[in-house]
Structure formats: structure tokens, C-alpha cells
Backbone as JSON, one array per atom type, in Angstrom:
{
  "sequence": "MEEGDLAAGKSTAAERGAWSVFEDEAGQSMTPPRARTWGRIGQTPVVRVRARGSGRVSMAGMACYKPDERSRLIYAIREYRGRKDESKGFGRRDFRDLIVRARIQLGGPIVLVWDNLRLHLTAGMKAFIDANAEWLTVFHLPTYAPDLNPLEGIWSLVKREIGNLAAADLTQITRAVKRRLKRIQYRSQLVDGCLASTGLCLD",
  "N": [[0.83, -1.2, -0.02], [0.26, 2.43, 0.15], [2.39, 5.03, 1.55], [2.84, 5.79, 5.11], [0.09, 5.39, 7.36], [-1.32, 3.49, 5.88], [0.69, 1.91, 4.78], [1.69, 0.86, 7.09], [-0.53, -0.61, 7.81], [-0.54, -2.57, 5.79], [1.85, -3.94, 6.44], [1.22, -4.89, 8.99], [-0.98, -6.59, 8.42], [0.3, -8.52, 6.87], [2.13, -9.62, 8.7], [0.46, -10.74, 10.57], [-1.01, -12.52, 9.14], [-3.47, -11.63, 8.23], [-6.68, -10.45, 7.02], [-7.03, -7.71, 4.83], [-9.21, -5.16, 5.23], [-11.43, -2.93, 3.84], [-13.67, -0.35, 4.75], [-16.77, 1.38, 4.17], [-19.48, 3.79, 3.78], [-22.58, 4.48, 2.07], [-25.4, 6.02, 0.4], [-28.77, 6.11, -0.94], [-31.35, 8.08, -2.15], [-34.84, 8.77, -2.95], [-34.57, 10.3, -5.24], [-33.15, 9.7, -8.29], [-29.73, 8.94, -9.27], [-27.75, 10.71, -11.77], [-27.27, 9.28, -14.99], [-25.63, 7.72, -17.83], [-26.87, 6.81, -21.07], [-28.03, 5.12, -24.1], [-29.18, 6.81, -27.06], [-31.1, 8.49, -29.63], [-29.39, 10.55, -32.04], [-29.12, 13.87, -31.18], [-31.44, 13.73, -29.67], [-31.96, 13.74, -26.54], [-32.41, 11.25, -24.14], [-34.95, 11.23, -21.71], [-35.85, 10.47, -18.45], [-38.62, 10.54, -16.57], [-39.32, 11.19, -13.2], [-41.1, 10.92, -10.1], [-39.94, 11.93, -7.83], [-40.79, 12.28, -5.29], [-41.73, 11.72, -1.88], [-40.44, 10.54, 1.18], [-37.44, 9.09, 2.47], [-34.66, 6.77, 2.48], [-32.09, 4.67, 1.37], [-29.59, 3.16, 3.06], [-26.23, 2.05, 2.84], [-23.69, -0.05, 3.97], [-20.48, -1.22, 3.52], [-17.89, -3.77, 3.13], [-14.87, -4.29, 1.65], [-12.85, -6.98, 1.14], [-9.6, -8.27, 1.32], [-6.94, -10.55, 0.66], [-3.77, -11.93, 0.11], [-3.56, -14.61, -2.23], [-6.15, -15.44, -1.74], [-9.64, -15.45, -2.54], [-11.18, -12.39, -3.23], [-13.52, -10.62, -1.19], [-16.84, -9.31, -0.7], [-18.65, -7.81, 1.75], [-21.67, -6.76, 3.14], [-24.21, -4.51, 4.47], [-27.57, -3.4, 4.67], [-29.8, -0.7, 5.23], [-33.04, 0.6, 5.63], [-34.57, 3.79, 5.64], [-37.48, 5.35, 6.4], [-38.49, 7.76, 7.21], [-39.97, 7.69, 9.51], [-41.11, 8.36, 12.87], [-38.76, 8.27, 15.5], [-37.18, 6.49, 14.11], [-34.11, 5.19, 13.05], [-31.83, 7.07, 11.09], [-29.66, 6.12, 9.75], [-26.73, 4.02, 9.89], [-25.69, 2.9, 13.09], [-23.43, 2.85, 15.96], [-23.56, 0.22, 17.0], [-24.38, -1.17, 14.77], [-22.12, -1.0, 13.12], [-20.34, -2.39, 14.7], [-21.49, -4.95, 14.69], [-21.29, -5.56, 12.0], [-18.51, -5.73, 11.64], [-17.95, -7.91, 13.32], [-19.4, -9.89, 11.99], [-17.91, -9.97, 9.62], [-15.49, -10.99, 10.54], [-16.28, -13.57, 11.29], [-17.09, -14.66, 8.81], [-14.77, -14.43, 7.27], [-12.96, -15.84, 8.79], [-10.57, -15.3, 10.2], [-7.97, -13.07, 11.51], [-8.39, -9.44, 11.26], [-7.42, -6.54, 9.54], [-8.58, -3.49, 9.7], [-9.52, -0.85, 7.62], [-10.67, 2.34, 7.55], [-12.57, 5.44, 7.23], [-12.6, 8.7, 8.89], [-15.11, 9.01, 10.09], [-17.5, 10.28, 12.4], [-18.83, 8.4, 14.05], [-17.05, 6.28, 13.91], [-15.12, 7.02, 15.64], [-16.02, 7.14, 18.22], [-16.18, 6.73, 21.81], [-17.3, 4.3, 22.6], [-16.89, 2.7, 20.31], [-14.11, 2.69, 20.18], [-13.58, 1.34, 22.56], [-14.61, -1.15, 21.93], [-12.87, -1.93, 19.86], [-10.42, -2.0, 21.26], [-11.0, -4.06, 23.04], [-11.02, -6.23, 21.41], [-8.53, -6.59, 20.35], [-6.96, -8.76, 19.84], [-7.66, -9.93, 17.43], [-8.41, -7.84, 15.81], [-7.31, -4.99, 14.15], [-7.08, -1.51, 13.63], [-6.88, 1.02, 11.19], [-6.84, 4.39, 10.04], [-8.03, 6.11, 7.17], [-6.46, 8.84, 5.35], [-7.63, 12.2, 5.83], [-10.27, 13.35, 3.76], [-9.84, 11.61, 1.55], [-11.23, 9.82, -0.35], [-10.56, 8.54, -2.69], [-8.8, 6.57, -2.1], [-10.16, 4.45, -1.15], [-11.46, 1.32, -1.89], [-14.21, 0.87, -1.8], [-15.52, 3.06, -2.84], [-15.48, 2.59, -5.57], [-17.14, 0.34, -5.65], [-19.61, 1.47, -4.85], [-19.99, 3.13, -7.03], [-20.46, 1.3, -9.06], [-22.85, 0.19, -8.16], [-24.61, 2.4, -8.23], [-24.56, 3.02, -10.87], [-26.11, 1.04, -11.91], [-28.68, 1.69, -10.98], [-29.15, 4.1, -12.09], [-30.92, 4.75, -14.17], [-33.31, 4.04, -13.16], [-36.63, 4.5, -12.56], [-37.94, 4.68, -9.82], [-40.83, 3.6, -8.02], [-41.22, 3.48, -5.37], [-39.57, 3.26, -2.13], [-38.97, 0.64, -1.57], [-38.53, -0.56, -4.05], [-36.12, 0.61, -4.8], [-34.45, -0.4, -2.81], [-34.56, -3.13, -3.39], [-33.31, -3.15, -5.93], [-30.71, -2.26, -5.22], [-29.87, -4.29, -3.52], [-29.88, -6.44, -5.32], [-27.85, -5.71, -7.16], [-25.56, -5.52, -5.45], [-25.4, -8.16, -4.63], [-24.73, -9.41, -7.01], [-22.19, -8.34, -7.45], [-20.88, -9.46, -5.28], [-20.49, -12.1, -6.07], [-18.69, -11.84, -8.07], [-15.63, -11.68, -7.9], [-13.61, -10.49, -9.32], [-14.48, -7.93, -9.9], [-14.39, -6.75, -7.4], [-11.65, -6.87, -6.99], [-10.86, -5.19, -9.05], [-11.78, -2.71, -8.15], [-10.03, -2.23, -6.07], [-7.64, -2.05, -7.52], [-8.13, 0.29, -8.93], [-7.65, 2.27, -7.06], [-4.95, 2.51, -6.93], [-3.59, 1.22, -5.01], [-1.87, -1.62, -3.6], [-1.55, -5.03, -2.45], [0.6, -6.64, -2.37]],
  "CA": [[0.0, 0.0, -0.01], [0.98, 3.69, 0.13], [3.16, 5.31, 2.74], [2.09, 6.19, 6.28], [-0.74, 4.41, 8.05], [-1.69, 2.39, 5.0], [1.83, 1.01, 4.72], [1.71, 0.12, 8.38], [-1.62, -1.6, 7.75], [-0.07, -3.65, 4.95], [2.82, -4.74, 7.15], [0.5, -5.58, 10.06], [-1.76, -7.67, 7.84], [1.24, -9.58, 6.44], [2.7, -10.24, 9.89], [-0.58, -11.48, 11.31], [-1.78, -13.37, 8.25], [-4.81, -11.07, 8.36], [-7.35, -9.87, 5.89], [-7.13, -6.26, 4.76], [-10.64, -4.91, 5.02], [-11.77, -1.52, 3.71], [-15.08, -0.14, 5.03], [-17.32, 2.7, 3.83], [-20.93, 3.85, 3.71], [-23.17, 5.27, 1.03], [-26.86, 5.99, 0.49], [-29.51, 6.48, -2.13], [-32.71, 8.57, -1.86], [-35.82, 8.58, -4.04], [-34.11, 11.0, -6.44], [-32.11, 8.84, -8.87], [-28.48, 9.6, -9.74], [-27.67, 10.85, -13.23], [-26.55, 8.18, -15.64], [-25.59, 7.76, -19.29], [-27.5, 5.7, -21.79], [-28.03, 5.3, -25.54], [-30.32, 7.57, -27.56], [-30.93, 9.0, -31.0], [-28.57, 11.75, -32.14], [-29.91, 15.12, -30.99], [-32.61, 13.51, -28.84], [-31.51, 13.27, -25.24], [-33.47, 10.5, -23.44], [-35.33, 11.79, -20.41], [-36.63, 9.58, -17.6], [-39.31, 11.39, -15.63], [-39.61, 10.55, -11.94], [-41.88, 11.76, -9.22], [-38.99, 12.56, -6.87], [-41.53, 12.6, -4.08], [-41.64, 10.69, -0.85], [-39.22, 10.57, 1.98], [-36.82, 7.8, 2.63], [-33.28, 6.62, 2.01], [-31.48, 3.36, 1.53], [-28.2, 3.27, 3.49], [-25.42, 0.86, 2.56], [-22.36, -0.14, 4.58], [-19.82, -2.36, 2.88], [-16.5, -4.07, 3.44], [-14.11, -4.98, 0.61], [-11.89, -7.75, 1.9], [-8.49, -8.75, 0.48], [-5.85, -11.29, 1.27], [-3.02, -12.63, -0.96], [-3.88, -16.03, -2.49], [-7.55, -15.7, -1.39], [-10.64, -14.75, -3.35], [-11.63, -11.15, -2.61], [-14.89, -10.73, -0.72], [-17.64, -8.14, -0.38], [-19.61, -8.03, 2.83], [-22.43, -5.51, 3.22], [-25.47, -4.42, 5.21], [-28.47, -2.4, 4.12], [-30.84, -0.23, 6.18], [-34.02, 1.53, 5.07], [-35.12, 4.87, 6.51], [-38.72, 5.82, 5.77], [-38.93, 9.02, 7.79], [-40.91, 7.54, 10.63], [-40.67, 8.89, 14.14], [-37.87, 7.39, 16.29], [-36.49, 5.55, 13.22], [-32.72, 5.58, 12.8], [-31.61, 7.53, 9.73], [-28.55, 5.39, 9.14], [-26.08, 3.04, 10.73], [-25.17, 3.32, 14.37], [-22.22, 2.18, 16.44], [-23.8, -1.23, 17.13], [-24.43, -1.75, 13.42], [-20.74, -1.17, 12.69], [-19.74, -3.48, 15.51], [-22.05, -6.24, 14.21], [-20.74, -5.81, 10.67], [-17.15, -6.17, 11.85], [-17.99, -9.28, 13.87], [-19.81, -10.78, 10.88], [-16.78, -10.12, 8.71], [-14.52, -11.88, 11.16], [-16.81, -14.93, 11.23], [-17.1, -15.12, 7.43], [-13.41, -14.5, 6.81], [-12.29, -16.89, 9.55], [-9.22, -14.93, 10.62], [-7.81, -11.69, 11.99], [-8.74, -8.39, 10.32], [-6.86, -5.19, 9.64], [-9.67, -2.7, 9.18], [-9.13, 0.48, 7.15], [-11.85, 3.13, 7.29], [-12.36, 6.9, 7.31], [-12.71, 9.33, 10.22], [-16.5, 9.29, 10.43], [-17.62, 10.48, 13.83], [-19.18, 7.15, 14.73], [-15.89, 5.42, 13.97], [-14.19, 7.52, 16.63], [-16.68, 7.23, 19.52], [-15.58, 5.99, 22.92], [-17.8, 2.94, 22.54], [-16.22, 1.97, 19.25], [-12.71, 2.5, 20.6], [-13.58, 0.29, 23.56], [-14.83, -2.43, 21.23], [-11.63, -2.23, 19.16], [-9.43, -2.39, 22.27], [-11.39, -5.35, 23.66], [-10.84, -7.31, 20.41], [-7.23, -6.34, 19.73], [-6.32, -10.03, 19.45], [-7.95, -10.24, 16.05], [-8.82, -6.63, 15.09], [-6.43, -3.8, 14.15], [-7.75, -0.49, 12.85], [-6.14, 2.19, 10.65], [-7.76, 5.39, 9.44], [-7.61, 6.73, 5.92], [-6.23, 10.28, 5.47], [-8.81, 13.02, 5.69], [-10.63, 13.73, 2.39], [-9.13, 10.76, 0.6], [-12.09, 8.75, -0.79], [-9.96, 7.81, -3.83], [-7.99, 5.48, -1.59], [-11.04, 3.4, -0.62], [-12.08, 0.54, -2.98], [-15.68, 0.89, -1.72], [-16.03, 4.09, -3.73], [-15.72, 1.93, -6.86], [-18.32, -0.51, -5.49], [-20.8, 2.31, -4.85], [-20.15, 3.59, -8.39], [-21.07, 0.2, -9.81], [-24.23, 0.07, -7.72], [-25.41, 3.55, -8.65], [-24.67, 2.95, -12.32], [-27.23, 0.14, -12.19], [-29.98, 2.28, -10.66], [-29.18, 5.46, -12.63], [-32.07, 4.96, -15.05], [-34.46, 3.44, -12.52], [-37.69, 5.44, -12.08], [-38.53, 3.92, -8.74], [-42.14, 4.05, -7.55], [-41.17, 3.56, -3.89], [-38.26, 2.94, -1.57], [-38.78, -0.83, -1.65], [-37.96, -0.87, -5.37], [-34.71, 0.98, -4.78], [-33.77, -1.4, -1.95], [-34.47, -4.37, -4.17], [-32.3, -2.98, -6.98], [-29.42, -2.16, -4.58], [-29.51, -5.66, -3.05], [-29.58, -7.28, -6.49], [-26.55, -5.32, -7.7], [-24.54, -5.91, -4.51], [-25.3, -9.62, -4.66], [-24.0, -9.77, -8.25], [-20.78, -7.98, -7.23], [-20.33, -10.44, -4.33], [-20.09, -13.32, -6.76], [-17.72, -11.54, -9.13], [-14.5, -11.14, -7.15], [-12.75, -9.65, -10.17], [-14.94, -6.55, -9.77], [-13.85, -6.26, -6.12], [-10.22, -6.67, -7.25], [-10.71, -4.02, -9.9], [-11.99, -1.52, -7.35], [-8.76, -1.97, -5.36], [-6.66, -1.59, -8.5], [-8.44, 1.7, -9.3], [-7.15, 3.19, -6.04], [-3.52, 2.58, -7.04], [-3.0, 0.46, -3.89], [-1.66, -3.06, -3.84], [-1.35, -5.75, -1.21], [1.8, -7.5, -2.54]],
  "C": [[0.87, 1.23, 0.01], [1.77, 3.85, 1.41], [2.26, 5.62, 3.91], [1.3, 5.06, 6.87], [-1.09, 3.23, 7.18], [-0.54, 1.4, 4.82], [1.97, 0.2, 5.97], [0.62, -0.94, 8.41], [-1.22, -2.8, 6.92], [0.9, -4.57, 5.72], [2.14, -5.55, 8.3], [-0.28, -6.75, 9.56], [-0.86, -8.83, 7.45], [1.76, -10.33, 7.64], [1.7, -11.17, 10.59], [-1.35, -12.47, 10.44], [-3.25, -12.93, 8.17], [-5.36, -10.65, 7.02], [-7.29, -8.35, 5.95], [-8.56, -5.9, 4.34], [-10.9, -3.39, 4.97], [-13.27, -1.36, 3.92], [-15.52, 1.27, 4.6], [-18.83, 2.6, 3.79], [-21.37, 4.71, 2.56], [-24.69, 5.21, 1.18], [-27.49, 6.42, -0.82], [-30.95, 6.9, -1.72], [-33.63, 8.26, -3.03], [-35.39, 9.28, -5.32], [-32.97, 10.19, -7.07], [-30.87, 9.61, -9.27], [-28.54, 9.77, -11.25], [-26.87, 9.7, -13.82], [-26.56, 8.36, -17.15], [-26.3, 6.56, -19.9], [-27.44, 6.01, -23.28], [-29.28, 6.1, -25.94], [-30.04, 8.02, -28.97], [-30.13, 10.31, -31.0], [-29.49, 12.96, -32.05], [-31.15, 14.96, -30.16], [-32.17, 12.87, -27.5], [-32.64, 12.52, -24.53], [-33.71, 11.14, -22.08], [-36.23, 10.8, -19.68], [-37.29, 10.46, -16.55], [-39.65, 10.59, -14.37], [-40.39, 11.5, -11.06], [-41.03, 12.55, -8.23], [-39.74, 13.02, -5.62], [-41.38, 11.44, -3.1], [-40.35, 10.74, -0.1], [-38.64, 9.15, 2.03], [-35.42, 7.73, 2.0], [-32.83, 5.22, 2.3], [-30.01, 3.59, 1.88], [-27.48, 1.95, 3.29], [-24.1, 1.01, 3.34], [-21.68, -1.38, 4.01], [-18.38, -2.54, 3.33], [-15.91, -4.86, 2.24], [-12.93, -5.67, 1.26], [-10.85, -8.42, 0.99], [-7.46, -9.5, 1.28], [-5.12, -12.02, 0.16], [-3.4, -14.1, -1.03], [-5.3, -16.42, -2.04], [-8.45, -14.9, -2.32], [-11.14, -13.51, -2.6], [-13.13, -11.31, -2.27], [-15.52, -9.37, -0.59], [-18.68, -8.51, 0.65], [-20.35, -6.73, 3.03], [-23.65, -5.66, 4.11], [-26.25, -3.26, 4.63], [-29.51, -2.01, 5.18], [-31.74, 0.76, 5.43], [-34.44, 2.56, 6.09], [-36.31, 5.46, 5.77], [-39.3, 7.08, 6.38], [-39.89, 8.91, 8.96], [-40.27, 8.01, 11.92], [-39.85, 7.81, 14.9], [-37.17, 6.33, 15.43], [-35.08, 6.07, 12.93], [-32.53, 5.95, 11.33], [-30.51, 6.74, 9.0], [-27.99, 4.37, 10.11], [-25.58, 3.65, 12.03], [-23.95, 2.53, 14.79], [-22.43, 0.66, 16.54], [-23.87, -1.9, 15.77], [-23.02, -1.96, 12.89], [-20.08, -2.31, 13.42], [-20.2, -4.83, 14.97], [-21.48, -6.57, 12.83], [-19.29, -6.33, 10.77], [-17.07, -7.62, 12.35], [-18.41, -10.28, 12.79], [-18.69, -11.03, 9.91], [-15.77, -11.09, 9.27], [-14.98, -13.34, 11.08], [-16.71, -15.46, 9.82], [-15.68, -15.31, 6.89], [-12.58, -15.57, 7.56], [-10.87, -16.58, 9.97], [-9.16, -13.5, 11.08], [-8.06, -10.66, 10.86], [-7.92, -7.16, 10.61], [-7.85, -4.29, 8.91], [-9.15, -1.31, 8.81], [-10.41, 1.23, 6.84], [-11.58, 4.6, 7.51], [-12.59, 7.39, 8.75], [-14.13, 9.77, 10.53], [-16.62, 9.38, 11.94], [-17.94, 9.23, 14.6], [-18.02, 6.17, 14.8], [-14.94, 5.82, 15.13], [-14.84, 7.65, 18.03], [-15.96, 6.4, 20.57], [-16.01, 4.52, 22.9], [-17.11, 2.09, 21.47], [-14.75, 1.69, 19.6], [-12.62, 1.37, 21.66], [-13.75, -1.09, 22.95], [-13.53, -2.87, 20.51], [-10.57, -2.72, 20.13], [-9.73, -3.78, 22.84], [-11.15, -6.53, 22.7], [-9.49, -7.18, 19.67], [-6.53, -7.63, 19.29], [-6.51, -10.37, 17.97], [-8.3, -9.0, 15.19], [-7.82, -5.49, 15.29], [-7.04, -2.78, 13.23], [-6.79, 0.63, 12.43], [-7.14, 3.1, 9.99], [-7.16, 5.94, 8.17], [-7.33, 8.22, 6.17], [-7.53, 11.02, 5.26], [-9.04, 13.4, 4.21], [-9.84, 12.94, 1.35], [-10.0, 9.59, 0.18], [-11.48, 7.92, -1.92], [-9.09, 6.68, -3.38], [-8.83, 4.31, -1.07], [-11.71, 2.66, -1.76], [-13.61, 0.59, -2.97], [-16.26, 1.98, -2.6], [-16.33, 3.52, -5.12], [-16.95, 1.03, -6.78], [-19.59, 0.33, -5.56], [-21.06, 2.84, -6.26], [-20.84, 2.54, -9.25], [-22.54, 0.04, -9.45], [-25.08, 1.2, -8.3], [-25.53, 3.61, -10.2], [-25.86, 2.08, -12.7], [-28.56, 0.8, -11.99], [-30.13, 3.7, -11.24], [-30.41, 5.75, -13.46], [-33.34, 4.33, -14.46], [-35.42, 4.51, -12.0], [-38.48, 4.72, -11.02], [-39.84, 4.49, -8.27], [-42.12, 4.19, -6.05], [-39.8, 3.14, -3.43], [-37.96, 1.46, -1.63], [-38.15, -1.21, -2.97], [-36.51, -0.49, -5.43], [-33.93, -0.03, -3.95], [-33.57, -2.69, -2.7], [-33.37, -4.28, -5.22], [-30.88, -2.93, -6.38], [-28.98, -3.55, -4.14], [-29.14, -6.56, -4.23], [-28.2, -6.98, -7.05], [-25.42, -5.74, -6.76], [-24.34, -7.4, -4.49], [-24.5, -10.08, -5.9], [-22.5, -9.5, -8.07], [-20.14, -9.0, -6.28], [-19.81, -11.65, -5.03], [-19.12, -13.08, -7.91], [-16.51, -10.88, -8.48], [-13.58, -10.28, -8.02], [-13.18, -8.18, -10.14], [-14.39, -5.94, -8.46], [-12.36, -6.0, -6.28], [-10.0, -5.41, -8.06], [-10.9, -2.71, -9.15], [-10.76, -1.21, -6.5], [-7.74, -1.44, -6.31], [-6.88, -0.13, -8.87], [-7.94, 2.73, -8.3], [-5.64, 3.4, -6.17], [-2.81, 1.85, -5.9], [-2.77, -0.96, -4.31], [-1.36, -3.71, -2.52], [-0.11, -6.63, -1.27], [3.02, -6.89, -1.85]]
}
């Protein structure tokens, strides 16, 4: 990997025989992202959407890499429908559970690389990390450096799929997101490509 903390993360993963795991979050509202498509010359295709209704689909993902192992994608999805007392996104416990699930699925120690989101830096999360130092080591990406996180490529692939989706409700968006993430899960070369696009390597 690059210099600094990421280089330290690479060395730590190699020494411990651990998985290098990058984590990130993204979301999609009822307003679809812009996307490119085919159309007649001089006639720009227009997809009309209602763009009404509250709600958001939140995604948290982990791109997992280890030399001589198939790359993995582990993710969680949460819907927010604007109801009273409903969580708008992922909380500290959700991140904790995702990390534990990754450890179970990967079957080994983890070197986790993520950004400086406020929830990543809470006292509760730090206590969880310290309590599981036997199998969990955490490094933080530099501030404002999304280009170093392979998950940005994953989110790009997901949003490309739903760019021309005129969703009638939040359930339709959630279904499309799950379908795309499931396809990426079974195509490890896409997960590898997202790492390559960052300019980082694990060798």
C-alpha cells in the first residue's frame, strides 16, 4: 500500500496473516443519480420521476482482500422511511455487528481500514476495538481521501445500475441495490478491480 498508516496496515496484515478490510458507507434517496444511456442523435433520453416521498437506503460495505484468497464483499443495508424514532442510518452497534460478521465469514484476523466518520471515533467503538485487539487492528484513511477506498468503486457500480431506474417507492430501490450488490459479491474480479483503481496493492 501507500506510505504512512496504509503502509503500516499492509505490514501488520502480512505479519498477522490477516485480511485487509476496507469499510465505507453510502446511500440512495428517491431522487435517482444521473446516468448515461443510448439515444438518438440530437434527442436526449429523459426519464421522468416523481421525486416525491421521503426515505433513504443506506449501505455499509466491506471490501476484503488477502493474498492467495478470493476477494470478498460483505455488506449491510438499512431503510429509512422518515418515521418517528427511526434511525436515519447506521449506528455504532451496526458497525460493531458488521465487523464481527466479517470476522466470522473470513475466519481470521482483520486489519480494518476506514475513514474518520464521527461514529468510527466514539468511545464505545474504541472500547470495542481495544477489547478485540487479538484479532482486530484499525487504521484510518487520510482526511478527504475517498480515492484510496475501494468501496467508492463498489458504490459507483451500484449507482450505475440504478441510474435509469424510475422507482415508484423505496422498496424498489432497496431491491435494486440488493440485487446489484449480490452480483458484485459473486464476481471477485470486480472487487479486485476496485482496489486496483485506487492505485493500492497488497503484494
